[in-house]
mmCIF file of C-alpha atoms in Angstrom:
data_model
loop_
_atom_site.group_PDB
_atom_site.id
_atom_site.type_symbol
_atom_site.label_atom_id
_atom_site.label_comp_id
_atom_site.label_asym_id
_atom_site.label_seq_id
_atom_site.Cartn_x
_atom_site.Cartn_y
_atom_site.Cartn_z
ATOM 1 C CA MET A 119 -29.401 84.091 36.896
ATOM 2 C CA TYR A 120 -25.865 83.378 35.765
ATOM 3 C CA PHE A 121 -23.762 84.331 32.779
ATOM 4 C CA SER A 122 -20.926 81.826 32.322
ATOM 5 C CA MET A 123 -17.931 81.457 30.071
ATOM 6 C CA ILE A 124 -17.031 77.796 29.610
ATOM 7 C CA LYS A 125 -13.726 76.872 27.994
ATOM 8 C CA LEU A 126 -11.359 73.925 27.936
ATOM 9 C CA ARG A 127 -9.232 73.889 31.055
ATOM 10 C CA GLN A 128 -5.474 74.263 30.856
ATOM 11 C CA GLY A 129 -3.480 71.043 30.555
ATOM 12 C CA ILE A 130 -6.222 68.740 29.315
ATOM 13 C CA THR A 131 -4.892 65.535 27.779
ATOM 14 C CA PRO A 132 -5.057 64.435 24.126
ATOM 15 C CA HIS A 133 -7.496 61.735 25.282
ATOM 16 C CA ASP A 134 -9.825 64.434 26.656
ATOM 17 C CA ILE A 135 -9.557 66.416 23.435
ATOM 18 C CA THR A 136 -10.425 63.333 21.373
ATOM 19 C CA LYS A 137 -13.778 63.179 23.151
ATOM 20 C CA LEU A 138 -14.518 66.699 21.940
ATOM 21 C CA THR A 139 -13.566 66.445 18.260
ATOM 22 C CA LYS A 140 -17.119 66.645 16.923
ATOM 23 C CA LEU A 141 -18.386 69.848 18.491
ATOM 24 C CA GLN A 142 -20.935 70.695 15.829
ATOM 25 C CA GLY A 143 -24.705 70.703 16.035
ATOM 26 C CA TYR A 144 -26.219 68.249 18.461
ATOM 27 C CA ASN A 145 -22.853 67.073 19.845
ATOM 28 C CA ALA A 146 -22.066 70.587 21.054
ATOM 29 C CA HIS A 147 -25.578 70.878 22.486
ATOM 30 C CA ARG A 148 -25.113 67.605 24.373
ATOM 31 C CA LEU A 149 -21.796 68.782 25.864
ATOM 32 C CA VAL A 150 -23.401 71.951 27.192
ATOM 33 C CA TRP A 151 -26.497 70.075 28.388
ATOM 34 C CA ASN A 152 -24.238 67.755 30.417
ATOM 35 C CA LEU A 153 -23.040 70.787 32.387
ATOM 36 C CA PHE A 154 -26.628 71.348 33.552
ATOM 37 C CA ALA A 155 -28.005 67.775 33.720
ATOM 38 C CA ASP A 156 -27.840 67.113 37.439
ATOM 39 C CA HIS A 157 -30.740 64.635 37.354
ATOM 40 C CA PRO A 158 -32.707 62.788 34.629
ATOM 41 C CA ASP A 159 -35.888 64.878 34.946
ATOM 42 C CA ARG A 160 -34.113 68.228 34.675
ATOM 43 C CA GLN A 161 -35.852 70.740 32.419
ATOM 44 C CA ARG A 162 -33.725 72.987 30.245
ATOM 45 C CA ASP A 163 -33.159 76.322 31.949
ATOM 46 C CA PHE A 164 -30.286 77.760 29.931
ATOM 47 C CA LEU A 165 -29.364 79.318 26.592
ATOM 48 C CA TYR A 166 -25.932 79.040 25.056
ATOM 49 C CA ARG A 167 -23.757 80.313 22.268
ATOM 50 C CA GLN A 168 -20.671 78.568 20.903
ATOM 51 C CA GLU A 169 -17.650 80.558 19.750
ATOM 52 C CA THR A 170 -14.156 79.583 18.675
ATOM 53 C CA VAL A 171 -11.527 81.466 20.669
ATOM 54 C CA ASN A 172 -7.895 80.948 19.636
ATOM 55 C CA GLY A 173 -8.966 77.787 17.807
ATOM 56 C CA TRP A 174 -10.687 76.262 20.860
ATOM 57 C CA PRO A 175 -14.400 75.855 21.608
ATOM 58 C CA THR A 176 -15.790 78.333 24.101
ATOM 59 C CA PHE A 177 -19.383 78.425 25.272
ATOM 60 C CA TYR A 178 -21.286 81.327 26.792
ATOM 61 C CA THR A 179 -24.391 80.463 28.768
ATOM 62 C CA VAL A 180 -27.197 82.317 30.484
ATOM 63 C CA SER A 181 -28.877 80.068 33.029
ATOM 64 C CA GLU A 182 -30.979 79.860 36.153
ATOM 65 C CA ARG A 183 -28.191 77.971 37.962
ATOM 66 C CA GLU A 184 -24.441 77.562 37.711
ATOM 67 C CA PRO A 185 -23.129 74.950 35.268
ATOM 68 C CA GLU A 186 -21.053 72.141 36.779
ATOM 69 C CA ASP A 187 -18.341 70.144 35.028
ATOM 70 C CA ASN A 188 -18.249 66.670 36.547
ATOM 71 C CA ASN A 189 -15.721 65.424 33.959
ATOM 72 C CA GLY A 190 -12.929 67.898 34.719
ATOM 73 C CA VAL A 191 -12.567 68.970 31.082
ATOM 74 C CA TRP A 192 -14.029 72.474 31.268
ATOM 75 C CA GLU A 193 -13.098 75.632 33.100
ATOM 76 C CA VAL A 194 -16.431 77.117 34.131
ATOM 77 C CA LEU A 195 -16.387 80.835 34.951
ATOM 78 C CA PRO A 196 -19.861 81.864 36.193
ATOM 79 C CA LYS A 197 -20.925 85.273 37.412
ATOM 80 C CA GLN A 198 -24.205 86.666 38.670
ATOM 81 C CA TYR A 199 -26.329 88.089 35.863
ATOM 82 C CA ASN A 200 -29.117 90.482 36.763
ATOM 83 C CA PRO A 201 -29.646 92.795 33.788
ATOM 84 C CA GLN A 202 -31.517 96.005 34.553
ATOM 85 C CA LEU A 203 -33.618 96.655 31.455
ATOM 86 C CA ARG A 204 -35.635 99.812 30.815
ATOM 87 C CA ALA A 205 -38.721 100.313 28.662
ATOM 88 C CA GLY A 206 -37.693 101.411 25.188
ATOM 89 C CA GLN A 207 -34.126 100.181 25.562
ATOM 90 C CA ARG A 208 -32.751 98.597 22.371
ATOM 91 C CA LEU A 209 -30.715 95.400 22.560
ATOM 92 C CA GLY A 210 -28.683 93.643 19.886
ATOM 93 C CA PHE A 211 -27.952 89.952 19.616
ATOM 94 C CA THR A 212 -27.016 87.202 17.213
ATOM 95 C CA LEU A 213 -29.241 84.156 16.914
ATOM 96 C CA CYS A 214 -28.440 80.699 15.632
ATOM 97 C CA ALA A 215 -31.660 78.703 15.320
ATOM 98 C CA ASN A 216 -32.473 75.220 14.108
ATOM 99 C CA PRO A 217 -35.770 75.387 12.186
ATOM 100 C CA ILE A 218 -37.954 72.309 12.540
ATOM 101 C CA ARG A 219 -41.257 71.251 11.085
ATOM 102 C CA SER A 220 -43.726 68.977 12.877
ATOM 103 C CA ARG A 221 -45.586 66.300 10.893
ATOM 104 C CA ARG A 222 -47.666 63.292 11.745
ATOM 105 C CA ASP A 223 -46.388 59.874 10.679
ATOM 106 C CA ASP A 224 -48.532 57.025 9.305
ATOM 107 C CA ASN A 225 -49.552 56.092 12.870
ATOM 108 C CA GLY A 226 -50.655 59.632 13.721
ATOM 109 C CA HIS A 227 -47.672 60.321 15.976
ATOM 110 C CA GLN A 228 -46.179 63.773 15.729
ATOM 111 C CA GLN A 229 -42.550 63.832 14.537
ATOM 112 C CA ARG A 230 -40.141 66.757 14.404
ATOM 113 C CA HIS A 231 -37.951 67.182 11.322
ATOM 114 C CA ASP A 232 -34.917 69.420 10.891
ATOM 115 C CA VAL A 233 -35.838 71.532 7.853
ATOM 116 C CA VAL A 234 -32.278 72.283 6.718
ATOM 117 C CA MET A 235 -31.047 68.707 7.203
ATOM 118 C CA GLU A 236 -33.987 67.347 5.187
ATOM 119 C CA ALA A 237 -33.219 69.706 2.299
ATOM 120 C CA LYS A 238 -29.499 68.806 2.371
ATOM 121 C CA LEU A 239 -30.232 65.072 2.330
ATOM 122 C CA LYS A 240 -32.700 65.460 -0.537
ATOM 123 C CA LEU A 241 -30.107 67.323 -2.641
ATOM 124 C CA LYS A 242 -27.404 64.747 -1.799
ATOM 125 C CA GLU A 243 -29.719 61.889 -2.818
ATOM 126 C CA GLN A 244 -30.310 63.660 -6.145
ATOM 127 C CA GLY A 245 -26.552 64.028 -6.595
ATOM 128 C CA GLU A 246 -26.778 67.798 -6.585
ATOM 129 C CA SER A 247 -24.340 70.190 -4.953
ATOM 130 C CA PHE A 248 -25.702 72.669 -2.444
ATOM 131 C CA ASN A 249 -24.944 75.963 -0.782
ATOM 132 C CA LEU A 250 -25.836 75.852 2.917
ATOM 133 C CA PRO A 251 -26.797 79.550 3.289
ATOM 134 C CA GLU A 252 -29.132 79.186 0.298
ATOM 135 C CA ILE A 253 -30.738 76.099 1.827
ATOM 136 C CA VAL A 254 -31.316 77.978 5.081
ATOM 137 C CA GLN A 255 -32.813 80.969 3.244
ATOM 138 C CA GLU A 256 -35.061 78.846 1.021
ATOM 139 C CA ASN A 257 -36.228 76.342 3.625
ATOM 140 C CA GLY A 258 -35.879 78.007 6.993
ATOM 141 C CA PHE A 259 -38.402 80.778 6.486
ATOM 142 C CA HIS A 260 -41.450 79.056 4.996
#
């Protein structure tokens, strides 16, 4: 396994930065996925966390293989990761999850829905203001 720090490389151009302006949610996920998508049938074999370091996006990944930047935008710093865990050992971590709910549509096909996004859209349609942490608390744990 590998633990990698992935950050913008030194000297990238304004044009390169423009491509990365929307690094939230799925766009960030897609950028990281591209570092591991070496063929169309590739199954996901990595976890990642996004941080902001000195105002710039930085990703930390744990993966079965080394990430590769084919676009020359990222500096990828992988290292071997072989944690030696013991029974009873306590670990701490921070989790950012995207709760979804599966429902069947009128044709019986199963569809996945982002629980938080649905609640936000409903409140916007009703013209109501919202507090994102409250939406997550109210809708993410049912």
